mmCIF file of C-alpha atoms and ligand atoms in Angstrom:
data_model
loop_
_atom_site.group_PDB
_atom_site.id
_atom_site.type_symbol
_atom_site.label_atom_id
_atom_site.label_comp_id
_atom_site.label_asym_id
_atom_site.label_seq_id
_atom_site.Cartn_x
_atom_site.Cartn_y
_atom_site.Cartn_z
ATOM 1 C CA MET P 1 4.677 -26.196 -65.764
ATOM 2 C CA ALA P 2 0.916 -25.608 -65.490
ATOM 3 C CA ASP P 3 1.766 -21.887 -65.380
ATOM 4 C CA LEU P 4 2.975 -22.020 -68.964
ATOM 5 C CA PHE P 5 -0.456 -23.201 -70.045
ATOM 6 C CA ASP P 6 -2.308 -20.875 -67.661
ATOM 7 C CA GLN P 7 -0.799 -17.752 -69.131
ATOM 8 C CA MET P 8 -1.363 -18.756 -72.758
ATOM 9 C CA ALA P 9 -4.188 -16.725 -74.211
ATOM 10 C CA ASP P 10 -7.042 -19.155 -74.684
ATOM 11 C CA THR P 11 -8.777 -17.514 -77.606
ATOM 12 C CA ASN P 12 -11.226 -20.382 -78.124
ATOM 13 C CA ARG P 13 -13.574 -19.408 -75.321
ATOM 14 C CA ASP P 14 -16.982 -18.151 -76.370
ATOM 15 C CA LYS P 15 -18.650 -14.858 -75.758
ATOM 16 C CA GLN P 16 -21.246 -15.641 -73.094
ATOM 17 C CA GLU P 17 -24.003 -14.075 -71.040
ATOM 18 C CA LEU P 18 -22.956 -14.914 -67.459
ATOM 19 C CA ALA P 19 -26.158 -13.638 -65.911
ATOM 20 C CA ARG P 20 -28.921 -11.394 -67.241
ATOM 21 C CA GLY P 21 -27.124 -8.210 -68.374
ATOM 22 C CA ALA P 22 -23.592 -9.562 -67.827
ATOM 23 C CA LEU P 23 -21.625 -10.212 -70.991
ATOM 24 C CA CYS P 24 -18.182 -11.823 -71.035
ATOM 25 C CA LEU P 25 -16.025 -11.134 -74.098
ATOM 26 C CA PRO P 26 -12.983 -13.428 -73.885
ATOM 27 C CA ALA P 27 -9.771 -11.972 -75.370
ATOM 28 C CA PHE P 28 -11.675 -8.895 -76.616
ATOM 29 C CA VAL P 29 -8.815 -6.504 -75.778
ATOM 30 C CA LEU P 30 -5.967 -9.007 -76.171
ATOM 31 C CA ASP P 31 -4.483 -7.277 -79.198
ATOM 32 C CA ARG P 32 -4.379 -3.927 -77.355
ATOM 33 C CA ALA P 33 -2.956 -5.278 -74.105
ATOM 34 C CA GLU P 34 0.608 -4.057 -74.634
ATOM 35 C CA GLU P 35 -0.641 -0.537 -75.385
ATOM 36 C CA VAL P 36 -2.852 -0.554 -72.282
ATOM 37 C CA ILE P 37 0.062 -1.684 -70.122
ATOM 38 C CA ALA P 38 2.307 1.024 -71.610
ATOM 39 C CA GLU P 39 -0.341 3.669 -70.762
ATOM 40 C CA LEU P 40 -0.461 2.454 -67.158
ATOM 41 C CA GLU P 41 3.185 3.242 -66.481
ATOM 42 C CA PRO P 42 3.007 7.059 -66.319
ATOM 43 C CA ILE P 43 -0.393 6.901 -64.573
ATOM 44 C CA LEU P 44 1.027 4.756 -61.785
ATOM 45 C CA THR P 45 4.099 6.983 -61.486
ATOM 46 C CA GLN P 46 1.850 10.000 -60.900
ATOM 47 C CA ALA P 47 -0.729 8.168 -58.767
ATOM 48 C CA PRO P 48 1.002 5.118 -57.256
ATOM 49 C CA LEU P 49 -0.808 1.905 -56.371
ATOM 50 C CA ARG P 50 -1.648 1.856 -52.669
ATOM 51 C CA HIS P 51 -3.470 -0.403 -50.208
ATOM 52 C CA LEU P 52 -6.581 1.460 -49.074
ATOM 53 C CA ILE P 53 -8.104 1.059 -45.632
ATOM 54 C CA THR P 54 -11.719 -0.089 -45.467
ATOM 55 C CA PRO P 55 -14.238 1.801 -43.292
ATOM 56 C CA GLY P 56 -13.903 -1.153 -40.882
ATOM 57 C CA GLY P 57 -10.168 -0.490 -40.527
ATOM 58 C CA HIS P 58 -8.818 -3.370 -42.633
ATOM 59 C CA LYS P 59 -6.056 -2.864 -45.192
ATOM 60 C CA MET P 60 -7.135 -4.182 -48.607
ATOM 61 C CA SER P 61 -4.878 -6.853 -50.125
ATOM 62 C CA VAL P 62 -5.492 -5.405 -53.611
ATOM 63 C CA ALA P 63 -3.445 -2.264 -54.372
ATOM 64 C CA MET P 64 -5.397 0.473 -56.171
ATOM 65 C CA SER P 65 -5.102 3.682 -58.116
ATOM 66 C CA ASN P 66 -7.292 5.565 -60.582
ATOM 67 C CA CYS P 67 -7.279 7.652 -63.687
ATOM 68 C CA GLY P 68 -10.018 9.900 -65.009
ATOM 69 C CA GLU P 69 -11.956 12.844 -63.670
ATOM 70 C CA LEU P 70 -12.952 10.880 -60.549
ATOM 71 C CA GLY P 71 -11.247 8.171 -58.522
ATOM 72 C CA TRP P 72 -12.641 5.622 -56.064
ATOM 73 C CA VAL P 73 -11.155 5.788 -52.580
ATOM 74 C CA SER P 74 -11.767 4.210 -49.197
ATOM 75 C CA ASP P 75 -10.689 5.184 -45.710
ATOM 76 C CA ARG P 76 -12.063 5.164 -42.165
ATOM 77 C CA GLY P 77 -14.632 7.709 -43.339
ATOM 78 C CA GLY P 78 -16.170 5.431 -45.983
ATOM 79 C CA TYR P 79 -16.107 4.661 -49.698
ATOM 80 C CA ARG P 80 -16.496 7.487 -52.204
ATOM 81 C CA TYR P 81 -15.463 8.972 -55.540
ATOM 82 C CA GLN P 82 -13.340 12.084 -55.454
ATOM 83 C CA GLU P 83 -11.594 14.445 -57.863
ATOM 84 C CA LEU P 84 -8.302 14.530 -55.961
ATOM 85 C CA ASP P 85 -5.857 11.761 -55.176
ATOM 86 C CA PRO P 86 -5.586 11.788 -51.368
ATOM 87 C CA LEU P 87 -1.895 10.811 -51.612
ATOM 88 C CA SER P 88 -0.827 13.809 -53.711
ATOM 89 C CA GLY P 89 -3.709 16.245 -53.235
ATOM 90 C CA GLN P 90 -3.666 16.567 -57.048
ATOM 91 C CA ALA P 91 -6.186 15.562 -59.715
ATOM 92 C CA TRP P 92 -5.992 11.940 -60.856
ATOM 93 C CA PRO P 93 -4.075 11.375 -64.114
ATOM 94 C CA ALA P 94 -6.233 11.826 -67.211
ATOM 95 C CA MET P 95 -7.944 8.778 -68.659
ATOM 96 C CA PRO P 96 -6.054 7.814 -71.845
ATOM 97 C CA LYS P 97 -8.138 7.995 -75.040
ATOM 98 C CA LEU P 98 -7.314 4.313 -75.638
ATOM 99 C CA PHE P 99 -8.961 3.385 -72.307
ATOM 100 C CA LEU P 100 -12.137 5.327 -73.056
ATOM 101 C CA ASP P 101 -12.279 3.901 -76.593
ATOM 102 C CA LEU P 102 -11.916 0.316 -75.364
ATOM 103 C CA ALA P 103 -14.460 0.800 -72.559
ATOM 104 C CA GLN P 104 -16.980 2.261 -74.997
ATOM 105 C CA GLN P 105 -16.365 -0.521 -77.540
ATOM 106 C CA VAL P 106 -16.979 -3.152 -74.886
ATOM 107 C CA ALA P 107 -20.131 -1.379 -73.635
ATOM 108 C CA GLN P 108 -21.362 -1.077 -77.232
ATOM 109 C CA GLU P 109 -21.094 -4.872 -77.641
ATOM 110 C CA ALA P 110 -23.613 -5.206 -74.831
ATOM 111 C CA GLY P 111 -25.885 -2.561 -76.333
ATOM 112 C CA TYR P 112 -24.847 0.481 -74.259
ATOM 113 C CA LYS P 113 -24.426 3.295 -76.759
ATOM 114 C CA ARG P 114 -23.805 6.190 -74.403
ATOM 115 C CA PHE P 115 -21.364 4.864 -71.837
ATOM 116 C CA GLN P 116 -19.416 7.862 -70.475
ATOM 117 C CA PRO P 117 -17.213 6.676 -67.608
ATOM 118 C CA GLN P 118 -15.643 9.402 -65.465
ATOM 119 C CA ALA P 119 -13.623 6.947 -63.386
ATOM 120 C CA CYS P 120 -11.192 4.156 -64.148
ATOM 121 C CA LEU P 121 -10.203 2.124 -61.076
ATOM 122 C CA ILE P 122 -6.931 0.220 -61.438
ATOM 123 C CA ASN P 123 -6.610 -2.884 -59.239
ATOM 124 C CA GLN P 124 -3.330 -4.747 -58.795
ATOM 125 C CA TYR P 125 -3.395 -8.318 -57.464
ATOM 126 C CA LEU P 126 -0.233 -10.085 -56.355
ATOM 127 C CA PRO P 127 -0.269 -13.792 -55.403
ATOM 128 C CA GLY P 128 -2.603 -14.114 -52.404
ATOM 129 C CA SER P 129 -4.512 -10.851 -53.047
ATOM 130 C CA LYS P 130 -8.268 -11.266 -52.986
ATOM 131 C CA MET P 131 -11.457 -9.275 -53.054
ATOM 132 C CA SER P 132 -14.267 -10.395 -50.777
ATOM 133 C CA LEU P 133 -17.824 -10.682 -52.037
ATOM 134 C CA HIS P 134 -19.309 -7.173 -52.410
ATOM 135 C CA GLN P 135 -21.640 -5.019 -54.495
ATOM 136 C CA ASP P 136 -20.562 -1.848 -56.308
ATOM 137 C CA LYS P 137 -23.019 0.794 -55.072
ATOM 138 C CA ASP P 138 -20.966 3.981 -54.823
ATOM 139 C CA GLU P 139 -21.898 5.263 -58.272
ATOM 140 C CA ASN P 140 -24.790 7.739 -58.446
ATOM 141 C CA ASN P 141 -25.690 6.572 -61.931
ATOM 142 C CA LYS P 142 -27.453 3.281 -61.299
ATOM 143 C CA SER P 143 -28.353 2.558 -64.939
ATOM 144 C CA ALA P 144 -24.881 2.684 -66.520
ATOM 145 C CA PRO P 145 -22.948 -0.595 -66.706
ATOM 146 C CA ILE P 146 -19.480 -1.305 -65.323
ATOM 147 C CA VAL P 147 -16.857 -2.460 -67.819
ATOM 148 C CA SER P 148 -13.926 -4.556 -66.639
ATOM 149 C CA LEU P 149 -10.674 -5.460 -68.442
ATOM 150 C CA SER P 150 -8.239 -8.048 -67.098
ATOM 151 C CA PHE P 151 -4.493 -8.362 -67.727
ATOM 152 C CA GLY P 152 -1.706 -10.587 -66.477
ATOM 153 C CA ILE P 153 -2.183 -13.828 -64.589
ATOM 154 C CA ASN P 154 -5.529 -15.601 -64.348
ATOM 155 C CA ALA P 155 -8.024 -14.936 -61.592
ATOM 156 C CA GLU P 156 -10.917 -17.007 -60.292
ATOM 157 C CA PHE P 157 -13.801 -14.591 -60.300
ATOM 158 C CA LEU P 158 -16.948 -15.326 -58.256
ATOM 159 C CA PHE P 159 -20.350 -13.843 -58.908
ATOM 160 C CA GLY P 160 -23.621 -14.427 -57.218
ATOM 161 C CA GLY P 161 -27.006 -12.815 -57.088
ATOM 162 C CA LEU P 162 -28.583 -9.805 -55.467
ATOM 163 C CA SER P 163 -28.234 -11.095 -51.938
ATOM 164 C CA ARG P 164 -25.015 -12.182 -50.248
ATOM 165 C CA GLY P 165 -26.313 -15.669 -49.693
ATOM 166 C CA SER P 166 -27.317 -16.380 -53.327
ATOM 167 C CA PRO P 167 -25.429 -19.232 -54.976
ATOM 168 C CA THR P 168 -22.213 -18.168 -56.721
ATOM 169 C CA LYS P 169 -20.758 -19.103 -60.094
ATOM 170 C CA ARG P 170 -17.075 -19.135 -60.939
ATOM 171 C CA LEU P 171 -15.305 -17.847 -63.985
ATOM 172 C CA THR P 172 -11.629 -17.668 -64.873
ATOM 173 C CA LEU P 173 -10.727 -14.168 -66.030
ATOM 174 C CA GLN P 174 -7.704 -14.176 -68.301
ATOM 175 C CA HIS P 175 -5.326 -11.678 -69.863
ATOM 176 C CA GLY P 176 -7.226 -9.636 -72.451
ATOM 177 C CA ASP P 177 -10.740 -10.534 -71.259
ATOM 178 C CA ALA P 178 -13.507 -7.932 -71.074
ATOM 179 C CA VAL P 179 -16.760 -8.139 -69.098
ATOM 180 C CA VAL P 180 -19.728 -5.738 -69.075
ATOM 181 C CA TRP P 181 -22.037 -5.718 -66.050
ATOM 182 C CA GLY P 182 -25.292 -3.971 -66.747
ATOM 183 C CA GLY P 183 -29.015 -4.213 -66.230
ATOM 184 C CA PRO P 184 -30.056 -6.798 -63.642
ATOM 185 C CA SER P 185 -26.436 -7.942 -63.089
ATOM 186 C CA ARG P 186 -25.185 -4.472 -62.171
ATOM 187 C CA PHE P 187 -25.754 -5.054 -58.449
ATOM 188 C CA CYS P 188 -24.745 -8.708 -58.253
ATOM 189 C CA PHE P 189 -22.434 -9.697 -55.434
ATOM 190 C CA HIS P 190 -18.982 -10.536 -56.792
ATOM 191 C CA GLY P 191 -15.439 -11.143 -55.651
ATOM 192 C CA VAL P 192 -12.058 -12.593 -56.549
ATOM 193 C CA GLN P 193 -10.511 -15.704 -54.954
ATOM 194 C CA PRO P 194 -6.976 -15.371 -53.549
ATOM 195 C CA LEU P 195 -4.724 -15.050 -56.592
ATOM 196 C CA LYS P 196 -2.786 -18.208 -57.341
ATOM 197 C CA ASP P 197 0.907 -17.670 -57.971
ATOM 198 C CA SER P 198 1.794 -17.805 -61.643
ATOM 199 C CA GLU P 199 3.787 -15.766 -64.108
ATOM 200 C CA HIS P 200 2.658 -13.831 -67.137
ATOM 201 C CA SER P 201 5.018 -12.961 -69.972
ATOM 202 C CA LEU P 202 4.045 -9.251 -70.098
ATOM 203 C CA LEU P 203 3.204 -8.499 -66.453
ATOM 204 C CA GLY P 204 5.153 -11.036 -64.402
ATOM 205 C CA ARG P 205 3.580 -12.335 -61.193
ATOM 206 C CA GLN P 206 0.609 -10.002 -61.023
ATOM 207 C CA ARG P 207 -2.859 -9.352 -62.333
ATOM 208 C CA ILE P 208 -4.162 -5.907 -63.239
ATOM 209 C CA ASN P 209 -7.900 -5.312 -63.533
ATOM 210 C CA ILE P 210 -9.257 -1.995 -64.713
ATOM 211 C CA THR P 211 -12.916 -1.070 -64.279
ATOM 212 C CA PHE P 212 -14.739 1.825 -65.888
ATOM 213 C CA ARG P 213 -17.494 3.528 -63.966
ATOM 214 C CA GLN P 214 -20.025 6.153 -64.924
ATOM 215 C CA VAL P 215 -20.415 7.825 -61.561
ATOM 216 C CA TYR P 216 -23.052 10.382 -62.579
HETATM 217 C C1 MD3 W 301 -20.087 -7.488 -61.221
HETATM 218 N N1 MD3 W 301 -13.063 -5.753 -59.169
HETATM 219 O O1 MD3 W 301 -13.112 -3.180 -58.383
HETATM 220 S S1 MD3 W 301 -13.886 -6.871 -62.027
HETATM 221 C C2 MD3 W 301 -14.116 -3.873 -58.109
HETATM 222 O O2 MD3 W 301 -11.255 -8.289 -60.708
HETATM 223 C C3 MD3 W 301 -14.107 -5.301 -58.478
HETATM 224 O O3 MD3 W 301 -10.649 -6.491 -59.703
HETATM 225 C C4 MD3 W 301 -12.882 -7.131 -59.506
HETATM 226 O O4 MD3 W 301 -15.011 -5.995 -58.148
HETATM 227 C C5 MD3 W 301 -11.494 -7.320 -60.032
HETATM 228 O O5 MD3 W 301 -15.144 -3.443 -57.591
HETATM 229 C C6 MD3 W 301 -13.894 -7.614 -60.451
HETATM 230 C C7 MD3 W 301 -15.439 -7.446 -62.627
HETATM 231 C C8 MD3 W 301 -16.621 -6.723 -62.044
HETATM 232 C C9 MD3 W 301 -16.575 -5.381 -61.798
HETATM 233 C C10 MD3 W 301 -17.705 -4.735 -61.350
HETATM 234 C C11 MD3 W 301 -18.886 -5.424 -61.162
HETATM 235 C C12 MD3 W 301 -17.758 -7.417 -61.835
HETATM 236 C C13 MD3 W 301 -18.914 -6.788 -61.399
HETATM 237 C C14 MD3 W 301 -20.068 -4.793 -60.763
HETATM 238 C C15 MD3 W 301 -21.225 -5.498 -60.624
HETATM 239 C C16 MD3 W 301 -21.239 -6.861 -60.838
HETATM 240 FE FE1 FE W 302 -16.672 -4.737 -57.526
#
């Protein structure tokens, strides 16, 4: 029963600065969610979601794919951005204009006027999937922000400071939420708690997070 409330878009949450440079825009892309989800279908047919292997040899519980000129990948050799999907040997699917428009609108809200992401990483969480505390450091451009859009069931997001041991704060990311991570927050440690089972009316029992990255 709680699920029915969980998946309801809570549009009364306020825009808030989570940390210096980190702006949360609740429900900012809610009215475009169905279009975003429709755009994902052909992308994920061409470049299917897959569980990448970390450099340490662990299989990630989050399934990933990409669209755009560059895609983020991980294997025994390390983390990197590359032009070709290692599964197909082909270029990643193009980034839909809608995705770029939304990412730039979100960045603009936080004062970034020239956000030009080359990569869009698509993360799929099923119940139990998690992402351990980490920093995003694989982008050559260290001044551009990262924009994140969440869809489907709620996630408990954790973010800390610039060292792994800094205290962490929690935030529920809901369907349609946007967050921009720039300035001093760009290198904050962050992660996602194991996804609690629930059901969303558009996406079923999953969460999709898409992040936009200006690699160079
Ligand atoms: C804070 N993804 O793909 S999105 C990732 O929900 C990643 O799938 C999470 O962390 C997810 O690397 C979190 C929000 C996010 C994205 C990038 C950040 C928060 C961030 C970069 C710096 C600080
Ligand atoms: Fe991250």
